[in-house]
Amino acid sequence: MRIVFMGTPDFAVASLKALLDAGENVVAVITAPDKPAGRGQKLNKSAVKVFAEANALPVLQPEKLRDPQFIEELKSYNADLQVVVAFRMLPEMVWNMPPMGTINVHASLLPQYRGAAPINHAVINGEKQSGVTTFLLQHEIDTGNILLATKVDIAETDNAGILHDKLMNAGAETLIKTIEGLRNNTIKPIPQEDFKIEDLKHAPKIFKEDCLIDWNNSTEKIYNLIRGLSPYPTAFTYLHGKVLKVYEAEKEIQSHQKESGTYETDGKTYLKFATNDGFINLKMIQIEGKKRMEINEFLKGYRFEK
C-alpha cells in the first residue's frame, strides 16, 4: 500500500514513526514550509520534516495546496491512501485523490471536540476522559465517517502537555490498527450522525483573550483553565501591571471574605489568588521580562508593593 503522509508538529511525528516501524510504504511526506524564527529569523524546519529527512523520505512543502505544480507532483506518487495528522485543512482535490481516500487522526473522541484545539478544551472543560479517532476526510471539517477510536483517561493533575503526549502515542497505535483494518477489510466506517450525542462540545482555536484568568470564576474552573492552557498558550493574570503567566497551580476550595483576584503571600513560599469559592495557589509562573520559575524562586527576588 503506497501511503503519502501529511503533518507538521511533534504530535504527527509519532504517527509517521509508527508507520515506518510497522513496515508501511510511506512514499512521500507533505509538511509546512520552513518558517523564520528567533532573533536571527533563521529558517526552522517542522518536526515532521526533520524526521522525514533523517529517514530519507521525499518531502514536499507547498505554500498553497491548490498549486497546480504541487497537485501534479502529489499525483505522481500514486498513493493508495493518504494519512493526515495535525496538518492544514485540505481541498477536495487533495483529500479525494487516492482510491482509498484520506484518513485523519484527530485528538478527541469524535463527534466531540471538533476543531483546532481539542486537547486544550477537553482539559479546560474538566473532562475525565478523551481519546483519539481515525476518520475519513470529507467536506466539513472533522465530520467524516469514523474508522476507529481509542479512549484515554485524563488524571485530575494532567495538563494539556501531558494529555498531548498520551494522545500522541494512542494516535500512533490507533493509526496502525486502522490501516491494518482497512487492508483486511475488517473496519466498517460509521457516520458521525449515528452517534446520538445531545451535548456536542466544540474545540475552536484559542486566542489570547481566552487565556486571561477571570478570578470571579470558581476555583475548579480556573484550575482547569490553567491546566488546559499549560504549557501553551498559557493562562495569565496581572501582577502590579505586569503579565504573569501561570503554568502550574494547586486549588484550595474554602469559604473566605476576600475579594476575588486579590492575593495573599508570605513573600517566601506561597502566592495565592482569591476566587469566588477558594484560592488558586501558584506553583510555576513566569512574569513579564523574566524566565519561567518555581514560585519560591520567584518570591526570593520579587518586591511586593506596600
GROMACS .gro file of C-alpha atoms in nm:
model
  306
    1MET     CA    1   0.000   0.000   0.000
    2ARG     CA    2   0.151   0.333  -0.110
    3ILE     CA    3   0.098   0.597   0.160
    4VAL     CA    4   0.150   0.974   0.148
    5PHE     CA    5   0.178   1.127   0.497
    6MET     CA    6   0.080   1.485   0.584
    7GLY     CA    7   0.166   1.653   0.915
    8THR     CA    8   0.373   1.924   1.080
    9PRO     CA    9   0.430   1.918   1.463
   10ASP     CA   10   0.570   1.663   1.710
   11PHE     CA   11   0.223   1.515   1.753
   12ALA     CA   12   0.241   1.395   1.390
   13VAL     CA   13   0.595   1.255   1.416
   14ALA     CA   14   0.483   0.970   1.643
   15SER     CA   15   0.234   0.852   1.378
   16LEU     CA   16   0.488   0.878   1.095
   17LYS     CA   17   0.742   0.683   1.301
   18ALA     CA   18   0.479   0.417   1.378
   19LEU     CA   19   0.409   0.376   1.005
   20LEU     CA   20   0.779   0.320   0.931
   21ASP     CA   21   0.822   0.088   1.231
   22ALA     CA   22   0.525  -0.118   1.106
   23GLY     CA   23   0.694  -0.154   0.766
   24GLU     CA   24   0.436   0.057   0.580
   25ASN     CA   25   0.538   0.202   0.243
   26VAL     CA   26   0.547   0.579   0.301
   27VAL     CA   27   0.631   0.720  -0.043
   28ALA     CA   28   0.626   1.094   0.041
   29VAL     CA   29   0.573   1.340   0.324
   30ILE     CA   30   0.388   1.673   0.297
   31THR     CA   31   0.460   1.934   0.565
   32ALA     CA   32   0.453   2.310   0.625
   33PRO     CA   33   0.712   2.539   0.463
   34ASP     CA   34   1.014   2.632   0.677
   35LYS     CA   35   0.941   2.937   0.893
   36PRO     CA   36   1.175   3.211   1.019
   37ALA     CA   37   1.207   3.209   1.399
   38GLY     CA   38   1.411   3.373   1.675
   39ARG     CA   39   1.617   3.690   1.670
   40GLY     CA   40   1.817   3.591   1.364
   41GLN     CA   41   1.499   3.485   1.179
   42LYS     CA   42   1.673   3.161   1.088
   43LEU     CA   43   1.452   2.923   0.890
   44ASN     CA   44   1.313   2.646   1.112
   45LYS     CA   45   1.211   2.306   0.977
   46SER     CA   46   0.894   2.140   1.106
   47ALA     CA   47   0.935   1.842   1.338
   48VAL     CA   48   0.791   1.619   1.065
   49LYS     CA   49   1.041   1.747   0.807
   50VAL     CA   50   1.335   1.683   1.042
   51PHE     CA   51   1.216   1.325   1.100
   52ALA     CA   52   1.137   1.263   0.731
   53GLU     CA   53   1.480   1.382   0.617
   54ALA     CA   54   1.651   1.169   0.881
   55ASN     CA   55   1.468   0.869   0.732
   56ALA     CA   56   1.538   0.962   0.367
   57LEU     CA   57   1.173   1.026   0.280
   58PRO     CA   58   1.084   1.268  -0.003
   59VAL     CA   59   0.943   1.593   0.142
   60LEU     CA   60   0.703   1.839  -0.025
   61GLN     CA   61   0.635   2.182   0.131
   62PRO     CA   62   0.368   2.360  -0.071
   63GLU     CA   63   0.277   2.718   0.017
   64LYS     CA   64  -0.065   2.659  -0.138
   65LEU     CA   65  -0.233   2.320  -0.150
   66ARG     CA   66  -0.417   2.408  -0.474
   67ASP     CA   67  -0.096   2.494  -0.658
   68PRO     CA   68  -0.106   2.303  -0.992
   69GLN     CA   69   0.262   2.208  -0.968
   70PHE     CA   70   0.209   2.059  -0.621
   71ILE     CA   71  -0.105   1.871  -0.736
   72GLU     CA   72   0.087   1.716  -1.028
   73GLU     CA   73   0.376   1.618  -0.802
   74LEU     CA   74   0.137   1.466  -0.548
   75LYS     CA   75  -0.036   1.266  -0.824
   76SER     CA   76   0.300   1.129  -0.939
   77TYR     CA   77   0.337   0.937  -0.612
   78ASN     CA   78   0.030   0.724  -0.698
   79ALA     CA   79  -0.077   0.692  -0.334
   80ASP     CA   80  -0.336   0.430  -0.244
   81LEU     CA   81  -0.402   0.614   0.083
   82GLN     CA   82  -0.318   0.948   0.244
   83VAL     CA   83  -0.274   0.996   0.618
   84VAL     CA   84  -0.320   1.337   0.782
   85VAL     CA   85  -0.210   1.414   1.138
   86ALA     CA   86  -0.211   1.774   1.267
   87PHE     CA   87  -0.196   1.945   0.930
   88ARG     CA   88  -0.388   2.213   0.740
   89MET     CA   89  -0.738   2.188   0.600
   90LEU     CA   90  -0.716   2.007   0.265
   91PRO     CA   91  -0.902   2.099  -0.055
   92GLU     CA   92  -1.115   1.821  -0.204
   93MET     CA   93  -0.878   1.779  -0.498
   94VAL     CA   94  -0.617   1.665  -0.245
   95TRP     CA   95  -0.815   1.456   0.005
   96ASN     CA   96  -1.017   1.285  -0.267
   97MET     CA   97  -0.714   1.190  -0.479
   98PRO     CA   98  -0.618   0.840  -0.357
   99PRO     CA   99  -0.855   0.547  -0.428
  100MET     CA  100  -0.876   0.457  -0.056
  101GLY     CA  101  -0.927   0.820   0.044
  102THR     CA  102  -0.755   1.020   0.319
  103ILE     CA  103  -0.765   0.928   0.686
  104ASN     CA  104  -0.716   1.178   0.965
  105VAL     CA  105  -0.601   1.115   1.323
  106HIS     CA  106  -0.793   1.357   1.548
  107ALA     CA  107  -0.714   1.413   1.917
  108SER     CA  108  -1.066   1.364   2.056
  109LEU     CA  109  -1.347   1.112   2.065
  110LEU     CA  110  -1.543   1.240   1.767
  111PRO     CA  111  -1.800   1.381   1.720
  112GLN     CA  112  -1.700   1.557   2.044
  113TYR     CA  113  -1.442   1.836   2.026
  114ARG     CA  114  -1.427   1.901   1.655
  115GLY     CA  115  -1.192   2.188   1.581
  116ALA     CA  116  -0.838   2.319   1.616
  117ALA     CA  117  -0.774   2.275   1.991
  118PRO     CA  118  -0.938   1.952   2.117
  119ILE     CA  119  -0.667   1.873   2.372
  120ASN     CA  120  -0.685   2.215   2.540
  121HIS     CA  121  -1.064   2.227   2.550
  122ALA     CA  122  -1.101   1.876   2.696
  123VAL     CA  123  -0.886   1.975   2.996
  124ILE     CA  124  -1.039   2.325   3.026
  125ASN     CA  125  -1.383   2.160   3.050
  126GLY     CA  126  -1.266   1.924   3.323
  127GLU     CA  127  -1.320   1.606   3.122
  128LYS     CA  128  -1.215   1.281   3.285
  129GLN     CA  129  -1.168   1.108   2.950
  130SER     CA  130  -1.057   1.195   2.599
  131GLY     CA  131  -0.917   0.988   2.317
  132VAL     CA  132  -0.818   0.970   1.952
  133THR     CA  133  -1.029   0.897   1.646
  134THR     CA  134  -0.934   0.796   1.294
  135PHE     CA  135  -1.184   0.903   1.030
  136LEU     CA  136  -1.219   0.956   0.655
  137LEU     CA  137  -1.193   1.316   0.540
  138GLN     CA  138  -1.491   1.475   0.370
  139HIS     CA  139  -1.616   1.832   0.304
  140GLU     CA  140  -1.699   1.961   0.652
  141ILE     CA  141  -1.405   1.973   0.893
  142ASP     CA  142  -1.380   1.677   1.138
  143THR     CA  143  -1.716   1.532   1.026
  144GLY     CA  144  -1.612   1.229   0.818
  145ASN     CA  145  -1.705   0.867   0.882
  146ILE     CA  146  -1.534   0.721   1.187
  147LEU     CA  147  -1.299   0.424   1.147
  148LEU     CA  148  -1.155   0.356   1.495
  149ALA     CA  149  -1.146   0.529   1.834
  150THR     CA  150  -0.930   0.477   2.143
  151LYS     CA  151  -1.023   0.616   2.486
  152VAL     CA  152  -0.761   0.780   2.710
  153ASP     CA  153  -0.814   0.877   3.075
  154ILE     CA  154  -0.734   1.229   3.197
  155ALA     CA  155  -0.597   1.248   3.553
  156GLU     CA  156  -0.703   1.545   3.766
  157THR     CA  157  -0.347   1.679   3.761
  158ASP     CA  158  -0.287   1.628   3.388
  159ASN     CA  159  -0.228   1.943   3.188
  160ALA     CA  160  -0.262   1.987   2.811
  161GLY     CA  161   0.103   1.891   2.761
  162ILE     CA  162   0.064   1.560   2.944
  163LEU     CA  163  -0.260   1.479   2.761
  164HIS     CA  164  -0.092   1.575   2.430
  165ASP     CA  165   0.172   1.306   2.484
  166LYS     CA  166  -0.083   1.043   2.590
  167LEU     CA  167  -0.293   1.111   2.280
  168MET     CA  168   0.010   1.133   2.053
  169ASN     CA  169   0.108   0.776   2.143
  170ALA     CA  170  -0.252   0.649   2.138
  171GLY     CA  171  -0.299   0.813   1.797
  172ALA     CA  172   0.005   0.637   1.650
  173GLU     CA  173  -0.117   0.297   1.775
  174THR     CA  174  -0.473   0.360   1.654
  175LEU     CA  175  -0.345   0.464   1.309
  176ILE     CA  176  -0.159   0.135   1.263
  177LYS     CA  177  -0.468  -0.065   1.369
  178THR     CA  178  -0.679   0.142   1.130
  179ILE     CA  179  -0.453   0.073   0.832
  180GLU     CA  180  -0.446  -0.300   0.915
  181GLY     CA  181  -0.826  -0.296   0.935
  182LEU     CA  182  -0.860  -0.119   0.600
  183ARG     CA  183  -0.615  -0.359   0.439
  184ASN     CA  184  -0.801  -0.662   0.576
  185ASN     CA  185  -1.144  -0.507   0.515
  186THR     CA  186  -1.239  -0.555   0.881
  187ILE     CA  187  -1.332  -0.191   0.954
  188LYS     CA  188  -1.672  -0.053   0.864
  189PRO     CA  189  -1.681   0.330   0.854
  190ILE     CA  190  -1.955   0.470   1.079
  191PRO     CA  191  -2.121   0.807   1.001
  192GLN     CA  192  -2.085   1.053   1.288
  193GLU     CA  193  -2.460   1.118   1.269
  194ASP     CA  194  -2.509   0.765   1.408
  195PHE     CA  195  -2.366   0.882   1.742
  196LYS     CA  196  -2.664   1.038   1.915
  197ILE     CA  197  -2.497   1.297   2.139
  198GLU     CA  198  -2.715   1.577   2.278
  199ASP     CA  199  -2.441   1.797   2.424
  200LEU     CA  200  -2.186   1.842   2.145
  201LYS     CA  201  -1.877   2.031   2.265
  202HIS     CA  202  -1.651   2.215   2.025
  203ALA     CA  203  -1.280   2.294   2.022
  204PRO     CA  204  -1.223   2.625   1.842
  205LYS     CA  205  -0.885   2.791   1.808
  206ILE     CA  206  -0.772   2.961   2.130
  207PHE     CA  207  -0.690   3.332   2.127
  208LYS     CA  208  -0.503   3.547   2.380
  209GLU     CA  209  -0.822   3.684   2.534
  210ASP     CA  210  -0.931   3.325   2.613
  211CYS     CA  211  -0.620   3.284   2.829
  212LEU     CA  212  -0.687   3.569   3.074
  213ILE     CA  213  -0.789   3.433   3.414
  214ASP     CA  214  -1.121   3.564   3.549
  215TRP     CA  215  -1.082   3.539   3.926
  216ASN     CA  216  -1.461   3.574   3.970
  217ASN     CA  217  -1.497   3.217   3.842
  218SER     CA  218  -1.494   2.909   4.062
  219THR     CA  219  -1.167   2.761   4.187
  220GLU     CA  220  -1.233   2.445   3.986
  221LYS     CA  221  -1.297   2.634   3.661
  222ILE     CA  222  -0.981   2.844   3.698
  223TYR     CA  223  -0.772   2.539   3.793
  224ASN     CA  224  -0.892   2.359   3.480
  225LEU     CA  225  -0.821   2.664   3.263
  226ILE     CA  226  -0.462   2.676   3.390
  227ARG     CA  227  -0.415   2.302   3.324
  228GLY     CA  228  -0.582   2.325   2.984
  229LEU     CA  229  -0.354   2.603   2.864
  230SER     CA  230  -0.027   2.465   3.005
  231PRO     CA  231   0.239   2.466   2.872
  232TYR     CA  232   0.094   2.651   2.572
  233PRO     CA  233  -0.054   2.905   2.511
  234THR     CA  234  -0.061   2.954   2.894
  235ALA     CA  235  -0.317   3.115   3.124
  236PHE     CA  236  -0.222   3.457   3.259
  237THR     CA  237  -0.316   3.730   3.501
  238TYR     CA  238  -0.162   4.063   3.600
  239LEU     CA  239   0.059   4.140   3.899
  240HIS     CA  240   0.125   4.511   3.953
  241GLY     CA  241   0.058   4.580   3.586
  242LYS     CA  242   0.286   4.305   3.455
  243VAL     CA  243   0.171   3.991   3.274
  244LEU     CA  244   0.205   3.687   3.500
  245LYS     CA  245   0.181   3.354   3.316
  246VAL     CA  246   0.066   3.057   3.525
  247TYR     CA  247   0.195   2.715   3.421
  248GLU     CA  248   0.110   2.517   3.731
  249ALA     CA  249  -0.111   2.572   4.034
  250GLU     CA  250  -0.298   2.397   4.313
  251LYS     CA  251  -0.656   2.459   4.417
  252GLU     CA  252  -0.786   2.531   4.765
  253ILE     CA  253  -1.164   2.527   4.791
  254GLN     CA  254  -1.278   2.711   5.104
  255SER     CA  255  -1.505   2.998   5.208
  256HIS     CA  256  -1.343   3.337   5.271
  257GLN     CA  257  -1.425   3.707   5.278
  258LYS     CA  258  -1.158   3.824   5.034
  259GLU     CA  259  -1.234   3.998   4.707
  260SER     CA  260  -1.181   3.777   4.401
  261GLY     CA  261  -0.847   3.847   4.236
  262THR     CA  262  -0.670   3.976   4.547
  263TYR     CA  263  -0.358   3.789   4.651
  264GLU     CA  264  -0.201   3.655   4.968
  265THR     CA  265   0.169   3.582   5.012
  266ASP     CA  266   0.430   3.531   5.283
  267GLY     CA  267   0.690   3.668   5.041
  268LYS     CA  268   0.887   3.343   5.059
  269THR     CA  269   0.698   3.022   4.986
  270TYR     CA  270   0.349   3.093   4.852
  271LEU     CA  271   0.146   3.332   4.640
  272LYS     CA  272  -0.225   3.263   4.604
  273PHE     CA  273  -0.517   3.447   4.446
  274ALA     CA  274  -0.871   3.452   4.580
  275THR     CA  275  -1.153   3.309   4.368
  276ASN     CA  276  -1.526   3.315   4.442
  277ASP     CA  277  -1.501   2.992   4.645
  278GLY     CA  278  -1.139   2.948   4.745
  279PHE     CA  279  -0.784   3.016   4.630
  280ILE     CA  280  -0.550   2.925   4.343
  281ASN     CA  281  -0.203   2.864   4.482
  282LEU     CA  282   0.057   2.940   4.214
  283LYS     CA  283   0.338   2.686   4.171
  284MET     CA  284   0.513   2.757   3.840
  285ILE     CA  285   0.497   3.103   3.685
  286GLN     CA  286   0.667   3.349   3.451
  287ILE     CA  287   0.645   3.724   3.498
  288GLU     CA  288   0.687   3.959   3.206
  289GLY     CA  289   1.055   4.003   3.118
  290LYS     CA  290   1.178   3.708   3.326
  291LYS     CA  291   1.226   3.335   3.276
  292ARG     CA  292   0.983   3.065   3.387
  293MET     CA  293   1.042   2.967   3.752
  294GLU     CA  294   0.900   2.796   4.059
  295ILE     CA  295   0.712   3.021   4.297
  296ASN     CA  296   0.969   3.016   4.581
  297GLU     CA  297   1.245   3.114   4.336
  298PHE     CA  298   1.026   3.398   4.204
  299LEU     CA  299   0.942   3.524   4.554
  300LYS     CA  300   1.310   3.541   4.653
  301GLY     CA  301   1.372   3.818   4.402
  302TYR     CA  302   1.035   3.994   4.387
  303ARG     CA  303   0.950   4.301   4.592
  304PHE     CA  304   0.577   4.344   4.657
  305GLU     CA  305   0.426   4.691   4.667
  306LYS     CA  306   0.333   4.803   5.018
   0.00000   0.00000   0.00000
